[in-house]
Short mmCIF file of C-alpha atoms in Angstrom, two decimals:
data_model
loop_
_atom_site.label_atom_id
_atom_site.label_comp_id
_atom_site.label_asym_id
_atom_site.label_seq_id
_atom_site.Cartn_x
_atom_site.Cartn_y
_atom_site.Cartn_z
CA UNK A 1 -10.05 -26.05 12.06
CA UNK A 2 -8.58 -26.04 15.68
CA UNK A 3 -9.22 -23.68 18.28
CA UNK A 4 -7.70 -24.56 20.48
CA UNK A 5 -4.89 -22.98 21.31
CA UNK A 6 -1.76 -23.86 19.34
CA UNK A 7 1.89 -25.64 21.49
CA UNK A 8 4.94 -23.75 19.49
CA UNK A 9 6.04 -27.77 20.06
CA UNK A 10 3.38 -29.22 18.30
CA UNK A 11 4.21 -28.22 13.95
CA UNK A 12 1.07 -30.89 13.52
CA UNK A 13 -1.00 -28.94 14.76
CA UNK A 14 0.43 -26.11 13.03
CA UNK A 15 -2.25 -24.63 10.28
CA UNK A 16 -0.68 -24.68 6.87
CA UNK A 17 0.26 -20.86 5.24
CA UNK A 18 -0.59 -19.65 2.47
CA UNK A 19 -3.09 -21.26 2.11
CA UNK A 20 -4.44 -21.85 -1.68
CA UNK A 21 -6.23 -18.70 -2.56
CA UNK A 22 -10.37 -19.61 -2.58
CA UNK A 23 -12.55 -17.98 -4.77
CA UNK A 24 -15.28 -18.16 -2.70
CA UNK A 25 -16.17 -14.13 -2.44
CA UNK A 26 -13.68 -12.23 -4.18
CA UNK A 27 -13.41 -9.16 -2.69
CA UNK A 28 -13.73 -11.43 1.35
CA UNK A 29 -9.55 -12.64 2.56
CA UNK A 30 -10.45 -16.12 2.37
CA UNK A 31 -12.09 -18.88 5.02
CA UNK A 32 -8.66 -19.76 5.63
CA UNK A 33 -6.33 -17.09 6.70
CA UNK A 34 -10.26 -16.53 8.72
CA UNK A 35 -9.80 -19.91 10.63
CA UNK A 36 -5.78 -17.87 11.38
CA UNK A 37 -8.04 -15.14 13.44
CA UNK A 38 -9.54 -18.52 15.59
CA UNK A 39 -5.84 -19.05 16.62
CA UNK A 40 -5.75 -15.92 18.64
CA UNK A 41 -3.94 -12.35 17.38
CA UNK A 42 -0.15 -13.77 17.46
CA UNK A 43 0.13 -18.06 16.41
CA UNK A 44 2.57 -19.99 14.82
CA UNK A 45 2.46 -21.64 10.80
CA UNK A 46 3.71 -24.26 8.77
CA UNK A 47 5.53 -22.48 5.93
CA UNK A 48 7.68 -23.38 3.38
CA UNK A 49 9.98 -26.26 4.59
CA UNK A 50 9.63 -26.64 7.71
CA UNK A 51 9.88 -23.48 8.91
CA UNK A 52 7.46 -21.96 11.65
CA UNK A 53 7.09 -18.39 11.60
CA UNK A 54 4.46 -16.17 13.52
CA UNK A 55 1.22 -14.66 12.47
CA UNK A 56 0.11 -11.65 13.82
CA UNK A 57 -3.72 -10.74 12.25
CA UNK A 58 -5.27 -8.56 14.96
CA UNK A 59 -5.43 -4.80 14.44
CA UNK A 60 -3.90 -3.58 17.99
CA UNK A 61 -0.71 -6.19 17.84
CA UNK A 62 0.04 -5.14 13.35
CA UNK A 63 0.26 -2.00 14.38
CA UNK A 64 2.37 -2.03 17.56
CA UNK A 65 4.54 -4.59 15.73
CA UNK A 66 4.79 -2.10 12.67
CA UNK A 67 6.40 0.45 14.79
CA UNK A 68 8.48 -1.40 16.95
CA UNK A 69 12.17 -0.97 15.89
CA UNK A 70 13.06 -5.43 17.27
CA UNK A 71 11.72 -6.42 14.26
CA UNK A 72 13.15 -6.33 10.70
CA UNK A 73 12.77 -5.98 7.40
CA UNK A 74 15.79 -7.04 6.28
CA UNK A 75 15.82 -10.11 3.72
CA UNK A 76 18.54 -10.91 4.29
CA UNK A 77 17.56 -12.82 7.70
CA UNK A 78 17.98 -16.90 7.73
CA UNK A 79 14.76 -17.13 8.68
CA UNK A 80 12.91 -14.39 7.00
CA UNK A 81 9.71 -15.75 6.39
CA UNK A 82 9.42 -15.46 2.27
CA UNK A 83 6.41 -14.65 0.66
CA UNK A 84 7.94 -17.16 -2.52
CA UNK A 85 8.79 -20.52 -1.87
CA UNK A 86 12.74 -19.39 -0.84
CA UNK A 87 13.98 -23.04 -2.32
CA UNK A 88 12.92 -21.97 -5.37
CA UNK A 89 14.47 -18.74 -4.88
CA UNK A 90 18.14 -19.16 -6.49
CA UNK A 91 20.45 -16.31 -7.85
CA UNK A 92 20.62 -12.77 -6.04
CA UNK A 93 18.17 -11.31 -3.93
CA UNK A 94 16.29 -8.21 -6.37
CA UNK A 95 16.98 -4.76 -4.61
CA UNK A 96 14.57 -3.25 -3.23
CA UNK A 97 16.03 -0.38 -1.91
CA UNK A 98 14.64 0.94 1.25
CA UNK A 99 11.27 -1.14 1.55
CA UNK A 100 14.39 -3.86 2.79
CA UNK A 101 16.14 -2.01 5.04
CA UNK A 102 15.76 -1.12 8.81
CA UNK A 103 16.04 2.43 10.18
CA UNK A 104 17.94 5.01 10.36
CA UNK A 105 19.51 4.02 6.93
CA UNK A 106 15.76 3.04 5.77
CA UNK A 107 15.01 7.08 6.56
CA UNK A 108 17.70 8.15 5.70
CA UNK A 109 16.85 6.73 1.90
CA UNK A 110 13.59 6.90 2.26
CA UNK A 111 13.88 11.34 2.88
CA UNK A 112 15.28 11.69 -0.06
CA UNK A 113 12.02 11.40 -2.04
CA UNK A 114 9.26 11.15 0.93
CA UNK A 115 9.49 15.34 0.40
CA UNK A 116 7.53 14.90 -3.81
CA UNK A 117 4.94 13.69 -1.07
CA UNK A 118 3.85 15.64 1.00
CA UNK A 119 0.33 17.16 1.60
CA UNK A 120 1.35 20.94 -0.34
CA UNK A 121 2.95 18.97 -3.27
CA UNK A 122 0.08 15.67 -3.52
CA UNK A 123 -2.72 19.21 -3.52
CA UNK A 124 -0.89 21.11 -6.31
CA UNK A 125 -0.82 17.43 -8.32
CA UNK A 126 -4.24 17.46 -8.10
CA UNK A 127 -5.64 19.57 -11.71
CA UNK A 128 -2.56 17.48 -13.56
CA UNK A 129 -4.14 14.08 -12.15
CA UNK A 130 -8.01 15.39 -13.46
CA UNK A 131 -6.81 16.16 -17.11
CA UNK A 132 -5.00 12.73 -17.04
CA UNK A 133 -7.97 11.12 -15.84
CA UNK A 134 -10.44 12.94 -18.28
CA UNK A 135 -7.83 12.34 -21.51
CA UNK A 136 -7.74 8.59 -20.72
CA UNK A 137 -11.72 8.87 -20.53
CA UNK A 138 -12.13 10.96 -23.53
CA UNK A 139 -10.32 7.92 -25.49
CA UNK A 140 -12.31 5.11 -24.06
CA UNK A 141 -15.33 6.98 -24.75
CA UNK A 142 -14.37 7.39 -28.16
CA UNK A 143 -13.14 3.20 -28.71
CA UNK A 144 -14.83 0.15 -28.99
CA UNK A 145 -17.40 -1.27 -26.73
CA UNK A 146 -16.88 -3.32 -24.54
CA UNK A 147 -13.43 -2.16 -22.99
CA UNK A 148 -11.00 -3.60 -20.76
CA UNK A 149 -11.27 -1.07 -17.80
CA UNK A 150 -7.53 -2.39 -17.06
CA UNK A 151 -5.80 -1.52 -20.08
CA UNK A 152 -7.65 1.41 -21.20
CA UNK A 153 -7.99 3.36 -17.63
CA UNK A 154 -6.87 1.74 -14.24
CA UNK A 155 -3.56 0.95 -15.22
CA UNK A 156 -2.57 4.10 -18.28
CA UNK A 157 -3.37 6.61 -15.39
CA UNK A 158 -1.22 5.54 -12.15
CA UNK A 159 1.27 4.75 -14.81
CA UNK A 160 1.41 8.01 -16.02
CA UNK A 161 0.99 9.83 -13.31
CA UNK A 162 4.17 8.20 -11.77
CA UNK A 163 6.37 8.69 -14.53
CA UNK A 164 5.44 12.03 -14.60
CA UNK A 165 6.76 12.28 -11.18
CA UNK A 166 10.04 10.84 -11.45
CA UNK A 167 10.90 11.51 -15.01
CA UNK A 168 10.70 8.17 -16.91
CA UNK A 169 9.30 8.73 -20.18
CA UNK A 170 5.49 7.21 -20.41
CA UNK A 171 6.84 6.34 -23.79
CA UNK A 172 8.56 3.47 -22.17
CA UNK A 173 5.14 2.57 -20.79
CA UNK A 174 4.64 -0.81 -21.91
CA UNK A 175 8.01 -2.47 -21.28
CA UNK A 176 6.94 -1.22 -17.90
CA UNK A 177 4.25 -1.97 -17.00
CA UNK A 178 4.96 -5.39 -18.42
CA UNK A 179 7.87 -5.71 -16.38
CA UNK A 180 5.95 -4.52 -12.72
CA UNK A 181 3.23 -6.88 -13.43
CA UNK A 182 5.19 -10.34 -13.70
CA UNK A 183 7.37 -8.44 -10.96
CA UNK A 184 4.54 -8.55 -8.25
CA UNK A 185 2.98 -12.30 -9.88
CA UNK A 186 3.27 -15.79 -7.74
CA UNK A 187 3.16 -17.40 -10.97
CA UNK A 188 5.63 -16.00 -12.71
CA UNK A 189 9.10 -18.26 -12.04
CA UNK A 190 11.10 -16.69 -9.96
CA UNK A 191 14.26 -16.79 -12.81
CA UNK A 192 11.36 -14.05 -14.73
CA UNK A 193 11.13 -12.51 -11.59
CA UNK A 194 14.77 -11.75 -11.46
CA UNK A 195 14.73 -11.30 -15.40
CA UNK A 196 11.65 -8.62 -15.35
CA UNK A 197 13.64 -6.89 -11.92
CA UNK A 198 17.27 -7.06 -13.75
CA UNK A 199 15.70 -5.57 -17.18
CA UNK A 200 14.08 -2.32 -14.79
CA UNK A 201 16.91 -2.30 -13.06
CA UNK A 202 18.98 -1.61 -16.53
CA UNK A 203 16.20 0.69 -17.52
CA UNK A 204 15.88 2.79 -14.27
CA UNK A 205 19.86 2.77 -14.41
CA UNK A 206 20.66 4.38 -17.65
CA UNK A 207 17.92 7.01 -16.92
CA UNK A 208 19.73 8.10 -13.63
CA UNK A 209 22.84 8.32 -15.89
CA UNK A 210 20.76 10.28 -18.26
CA UNK A 211 19.00 12.61 -15.55
CA UNK A 212 23.05 12.88 -13.91
CA UNK A 213 23.55 14.42 -17.87
CA UNK A 214 20.70 16.58 -18.46
CA UNK A 215 18.41 17.14 -15.40
CA UNK A 216 14.80 17.35 -15.58
CA UNK A 217 12.51 18.79 -12.81
CA UNK A 218 11.79 14.97 -11.31
CA UNK A 219 12.58 13.10 -8.26
CA UNK A 220 14.68 10.92 -11.12
CA UNK A 221 16.86 13.99 -11.71
CA UNK A 222 17.25 14.76 -7.06
CA UNK A 223 17.75 10.96 -6.60
CA UNK A 224 20.72 11.32 -9.60
CA UNK A 225 21.98 14.41 -7.93
CA UNK A 226 22.32 12.96 -5.17
CA UNK A 227 24.66 10.14 -7.32
CA UNK A 228 26.81 13.70 -7.86
CA UNK A 229 27.32 14.42 -4.67
CA UNK A 230 28.02 10.96 -2.92
CA UNK A 231 25.21 11.11 -1.06
CA UNK A 232 23.93 7.69 -3.03
CA UNK A 233 25.37 5.60 -5.69
CA UNK A 234 24.08 4.99 -8.57
CA UNK A 235 22.49 1.38 -8.16
CA UNK A 236 21.11 3.21 -4.93
CA UNK A 237 18.79 5.31 -7.44
CA UNK A 238 18.16 2.97 -9.35
CA UNK A 239 16.93 0.60 -6.90
CA UNK A 240 14.34 3.29 -6.02
CA UNK A 241 13.91 4.17 -8.76
CA UNK A 242 12.17 0.57 -9.33
CA UNK A 243 10.98 0.55 -6.31
CA UNK A 244 8.58 3.23 -6.55
CA UNK A 245 7.97 2.59 -9.66
CA UNK A 246 7.01 -0.51 -8.97
CA UNK A 247 4.53 1.04 -6.41
CA UNK A 248 2.76 3.60 -8.15
CA UNK A 249 1.60 0.63 -10.88
CA UNK A 250 0.04 -2.45 -9.59
CA UNK A 251 -1.14 -0.93 -6.14
CA UNK A 252 -3.36 1.59 -7.16
CA UNK A 253 -4.61 0.28 -10.64
CA UNK A 254 -5.35 -2.32 -9.38
CA UNK A 255 -7.60 -0.44 -6.06
CA UNK A 256 -9.13 1.22 -9.30
CA UNK A 257 -11.11 -1.73 -10.67
CA UNK A 258 -10.82 -3.23 -7.89
CA UNK A 259 -13.54 -0.31 -6.28
CA UNK A 260 -14.49 0.48 -10.06
CA UNK A 261 -16.34 -3.55 -9.57
CA UNK A 262 -17.45 -2.76 -6.14
CA UNK A 263 -19.41 0.17 -6.04
CA UNK A 264 -21.14 -1.32 -9.02
CA UNK A 265 -22.49 -3.75 -6.81
CA UNK A 266 -23.67 -0.69 -4.79
CA UNK A 267 -25.44 1.78 -6.51
CA UNK A 268 -26.93 3.43 -3.55
CA UNK A 269 -23.26 4.09 -2.03
CA UNK A 270 -22.39 4.35 -6.00
CA UNK A 271 -24.71 7.58 -6.55
CA UNK A 272 -23.70 8.56 -3.05
CA UNK A 273 -19.81 9.20 -4.88
CA UNK A 274 -20.45 9.74 -7.68
CA UNK A 275 -23.00 13.13 -7.14
CA UNK A 276 -21.47 14.33 -4.17
CA UNK A 277 -20.15 17.62 -4.25
CA UNK A 278 -18.64 17.37 -1.09
CA UNK A 279 -14.44 16.15 -1.19
CA UNK A 280 -15.29 14.71 2.47
CA UNK A 281 -17.84 11.89 1.35
CA UNK A 282 -15.40 11.10 -0.79
CA UNK A 283 -12.80 10.79 1.02
CA UNK A 284 -14.46 8.81 3.47
CA UNK A 285 -15.60 6.66 0.60
CA UNK A 286 -11.46 5.65 -0.34
CA UNK A 287 -10.62 5.39 2.68
CA UNK A 288 -13.35 2.34 3.10
CA UNK A 289 -12.50 0.90 -0.21
CA UNK A 290 -8.75 0.99 0.82
CA UNK A 291 -10.05 -0.81 4.06
CA UNK A 292 -12.84 -2.99 2.73
CA UNK A 293 -10.75 -4.40 -0.08
CA UNK A 294 -7.03 -4.48 1.61
CA UNK A 295 -5.04 -5.37 -1.51
CA UNK A 296 -1.71 -5.77 -0.50
CA UNK A 297 -1.79 -9.46 0.37
CA UNK A 298 0.30 -12.89 1.57
CA UNK A 299 1.19 -10.22 5.01
CA UNK A 300 3.63 -7.62 5.92
CA UNK A 301 6.99 -9.83 6.83
CA UNK A 302 9.84 -9.08 9.70
CA UNK A 303 12.11 -11.32 11.25
CA UNK A 304 12.25 -10.78 15.04
CA UNK A 305 15.31 -8.91 16.32
CA UNK A 306 15.01 -8.85 19.75
CA UNK A 307 12.41 -11.16 22.29
CA UNK A 308 9.23 -10.06 21.86
CA UNK A 309 6.51 -10.64 24.60
CA UNK A 310 3.68 -9.46 22.99
CA UNK A 311 -0.40 -11.29 23.69
CA UNK A 312 0.65 -13.45 25.83
CA UNK A 313 3.02 -14.93 23.57
CA UNK A 314 7.70 -15.06 22.93
CA UNK A 315 8.66 -14.09 19.32
CA UNK A 316 12.13 -15.47 19.62
CA UNK A 317 14.81 -13.27 17.68
CA UNK A 318 15.11 -14.19 14.49
CA UNK A 319 11.95 -15.93 13.89
CA UNK A 320 10.10 -14.69 11.15
CA UNK A 321 6.54 -12.66 11.52
CA UNK A 322 3.38 -12.39 9.25
CA UNK A 323 0.64 -9.51 9.29
CA UNK A 324 -1.55 -9.58 6.99
CA UNK A 325 -3.74 -6.62 7.18
CA UNK A 326 -6.60 -7.69 5.74
CA UNK A 327 -6.87 -9.47 9.25
CA UNK A 328 -6.26 -6.46 10.55
CA UNK A 329 -8.58 -4.42 8.57
CA UNK A 330 -11.70 -6.47 9.26
CA UNK A 331 -10.92 -6.96 13.35
CA UNK A 332 -14.45 -6.76 14.58
CA UNK A 333 -12.33 -4.51 17.35
CA UNK A 334 -11.49 -2.03 15.53
CA UNK A 335 -15.08 -1.68 12.68
CA UNK A 336 -17.96 -2.28 13.35
CA UNK A 337 -19.61 -5.43 11.48
CA UNK A 338 -16.32 -5.25 9.74
CA UNK A 339 -17.67 -7.07 6.83
CA UNK A 340 -20.27 -4.64 5.90
CA UNK A 341 -19.00 -2.07 2.92
CA UNK A 342 -19.94 1.04 4.77
CA UNK A 343 -18.84 4.31 2.94
CA UNK A 344 -19.64 6.53 5.66
CA UNK A 345 -18.04 4.40 8.75
CA UNK A 346 -14.72 6.05 9.78
CA UNK A 347 -12.15 3.90 8.29
CA UNK A 348 -9.10 5.89 8.19
CA UNK A 349 -6.81 3.44 11.18
CA UNK A 350 -6.79 0.71 8.15
CA UNK A 351 -3.90 -0.74 7.56
CA UNK A 352 -4.02 -1.04 3.83
CA UNK A 353 -1.02 1.43 3.57
CA UNK A 354 1.31 -0.68 6.76
CA UNK A 355 1.69 1.09 9.42
CA UNK A 356 5.51 2.25 11.53
CA UNK A 357 8.45 3.76 9.65
CA UNK A 358 7.52 1.17 6.55
CA UNK A 359 4.16 2.85 5.91
CA UNK A 360 3.42 3.74 1.99
CA UNK A 361 5.15 6.42 1.18
CA UNK A 362 3.34 6.81 -2.24
CA UNK A 363 0.43 7.12 -0.04
CA UNK A 364 -0.53 10.57 -0.27
CA UNK A 365 -0.64 10.61 -4.26
CA UNK A 366 -2.95 6.62 -4.41
CA UNK A 367 -5.53 8.36 -2.23
CA UNK A 368 -5.96 11.54 -4.81
CA UNK A 369 -5.03 9.49 -7.47
CA UNK A 370 -8.80 6.97 -6.57
CA UNK A 371 -10.28 10.76 -5.00
CA UNK A 372 -10.95 12.33 -8.50
CA UNK A 373 -11.10 8.50 -10.82
CA UNK A 374 -13.75 7.30 -8.97
CA UNK A 375 -16.66 9.82 -9.13
CA UNK A 376 -15.30 11.14 -12.68
CA UNK A 377 -15.08 8.03 -13.92
CA UNK A 378 -18.53 8.08 -12.93
CA UNK A 379 -20.14 11.08 -13.24
CA UNK A 380 -18.69 10.91 -17.13
CA UNK A 381 -20.43 7.50 -17.62
CA UNK A 382 -23.59 7.37 -15.56
CA UNK A 383 -24.24 3.50 -16.79
CA UNK A 384 -21.04 2.02 -16.42
CA UNK A 385 -21.48 -1.59 -16.10
CA UNK A 386 -19.27 -4.95 -15.99
CA UNK A 387 -20.03 -6.62 -19.29
CA UNK A 388 -19.43 -10.30 -17.59
CA UNK A 389 -21.28 -11.41 -14.46
CA UNK A 390 -18.44 -11.69 -11.73
CA UNK A 391 -18.02 -15.67 -12.04
CA UNK A 392 -16.42 -14.78 -15.12
CA UNK A 393 -14.35 -11.62 -14.26
CA UNK A 394 -10.51 -13.32 -14.09
CA UNK A 395 -9.13 -12.47 -9.65
CA UNK A 396 -5.53 -11.98 -9.08
CA UNK A 397 -5.78 -15.04 -7.12
CA UNK A 398 -1.55 -15.27 -7.99
CA UNK A 399 -0.59 -11.84 -7.57
CA UNK A 400 0.77 -10.66 -4.40
CA UNK A 401 -0.97 -6.82 -4.65
CA UNK A 402 -4.96 -8.52 -5.47
CA UNK A 403 -6.95 -7.18 -8.51
CA UNK A 404 -8.36 -8.33 -11.58
CA UNK A 405 -6.68 -9.71 -15.16
CA UNK A 406 -9.00 -7.61 -17.17
CA UNK A 407 -12.37 -6.49 -16.57
CA UNK A 408 -14.44 -5.77 -19.49
CA UNK A 409 -17.25 -2.84 -19.30
CA UNK A 410 -19.35 -1.29 -21.33
CA UNK A 411 -22.27 1.61 -20.89
CA UNK R 1 -3.00 19.29 26.27
CA UNK R 2 0.81 19.78 25.80
CA UNK R 3 1.28 18.08 21.92
CA UNK R 4 4.56 16.62 21.63
CA UNK R 5 6.16 15.06 17.87
CA UNK R 6 8.61 12.07 17.71
CA UNK R 7 10.53 13.54 13.91
CA UNK R 8 12.52 10.18 13.94
CA UNK R 9 9.07 7.94 14.37
CA UNK R 10 7.61 10.34 11.33
CA UNK R 11 7.08 8.37 8.53
CA UNK R 12 6.08 11.46 6.94
CA UNK R 13 2.26 10.89 5.68
CA UNK R 14 0.27 13.87 6.24
CA UNK R 15 -2.83 12.60 8.32
CA UNK R 16 -2.34 14.84 10.63
CA UNK R 17 -1.58 17.95 8.86
CA UNK R 18 -5.16 16.99 6.54
CA UNK R 19 -6.93 17.17 10.33
CA UNK R 20 -5.30 19.75 11.97
CA UNK R 21 -3.58 21.84 9.57
CA UNK R 22 -3.19 24.60 12.42
CA UNK R 23 -1.53 22.41 14.72
CA UNK R 24 0.69 20.64 12.84
CA UNK R 25 2.60 20.65 8.98
CA UNK R 26 5.63 19.20 7.29
CA UNK R 27 8.95 20.09 6.60
CA UNK R 28 9.26 21.32 2.32
CA UNK R 29 12.16 18.76 1.51
CA UNK R 30 10.76 15.30 3.25
CA UNK R 31 7.55 15.84 4.05
CA UNK R 32 8.36 15.21 8.17
CA UNK R 33 6.65 16.84 10.32
CA UNK R 34 6.75 19.86 11.95
CA UNK R 35 4.56 21.63 15.12
CA UNK R 36 3.37 24.34 15.32
CA UNK R 37 1.54 25.01 18.32
CA UNK R 38 1.89 22.52 21.33
CA UNK R 39 -0.07 24.14 23.54
CA UNK R 40 -3.79 24.62 21.32
CA UNK R 41 -7.00 25.63 22.69
CA UNK R 42 -9.39 23.92 23.91
CA UNK R 43 -11.26 23.98 20.45
CA UNK R 44 -8.97 21.74 18.38
CA UNK R 45 -8.13 19.43 21.01
CA UNK R 46 -10.68 16.87 19.59
CA UNK R 47 -8.87 16.89 16.00
CA UNK R 48 -5.69 16.23 17.89
CA UNK R 49 -6.57 13.65 19.37
CA UNK R 50 -7.62 12.43 15.61
CA UNK R 51 -4.05 13.62 14.10
CA UNK R 52 -2.83 11.17 17.54
CA UNK R 53 -5.24 7.79 17.31
CA UNK R 54 -4.74 8.26 13.39
CA UNK R 55 -1.11 8.79 12.94
CA UNK R 56 0.40 6.01 11.50
CA UNK R 57 4.06 6.46 12.78
CA UNK R 58 2.24 6.91 16.52
CA UNK R 59 4.11 10.03 16.33
CA UNK R 60 2.21 12.03 18.40
CA UNK R 61 2.01 12.50 21.95
CA UNK R 62 -0.24 14.16 24.27
CA UNK R 63 -0.11 15.08 28.17
CA UNK R 64 -2.53 16.90 29.75
CA UNK R 65 -1.28 19.52 31.77
CA UNK R 66 -1.44 19.68 35.75
#
């Protein structure tokens, strides 16, 4: 890989992106991805067909650009740098609600749901989450060994929590877990992803209708009330429901499994998380796990609405821009020895949840869930260990949300 | 130190509320920042500075009076 600056006019010199994943080290960005940092903070890559979007590799430029209203998050721009090959995408793009909108439309919809994620509300949910975590551990401990940590623990916990918050009947969990998984898979065909999204949308649309008739004490009922007052259409409310249901599944679940695996490989740090009485120690460990693991892969994707000068380059109006959070979180200018996993460092500047106006709306819930999960898991099962070697664990090299497909554990 | 917040930019992450609860709060309806103390005493300056640094939306501005 060349270290010379890449000229816009010389496509032969431009590296291809995304590169196939590498299993060299399952917890680190792939070598091909790291090579991009050598090209500089902002450089061209060749993506699908002849498209040459920009990739942004450093923390400072990513934070600046993600907070810049001259970048649009809409999927409909001609040069939007799609994470999947647009030539195979076909059909109608699923409605990703405010994730794919710009302010002020984005803020208007987002602020209809952000009130349930305040520090106060999330703290009030902590005992509920603790009870849910303990219940699933009781069940896992009573069951056979080895157990799959994904299906018996990591996935059902966030799934039940987001279902209760939204007011989605947990009895339907198999339906929405299976469809969520398909939507974030990169090996599923566009048609399969579209169908899975369609099934979830239809389900949420129906549920919004039922909440209008019989409201409960949940977020979907609040959205249904806004449909009645014409602040939202029913399909907008359903799309927001799908978004939150999706966001509450694969992300937290994969953090739980990968974080467990990483802590098992660092027994002294695991002991600190397990034995500390100080919530700040656990909270700090969660921040470092979020930074180090950076499970949102393939980049945050935007399109420039105006020319933007940054790091000596000019991103032209209409150009696609890909911001690689997993590289920002290993930026040596921000994190000393960034490739060292160290739960005592101050990792709070990480961009695991993005930055700017689209910063993950559910992150206070995710953080709290992880703060409950790790210490409880290792306190309740001090002898927990992987029942297979790391080399045999199936990592999700095929998903936009990184993790493992299954993790057999025993104790 | 004078603190100002930008409610338009604020993404309601609540990091400032966790770090400096005497200075920042959140609206119940949408989590947007509420400034409790625009001129906090000196002993709170480090926490306020940290809040501004960590804010994912860069919605907290600090200026020195003088």
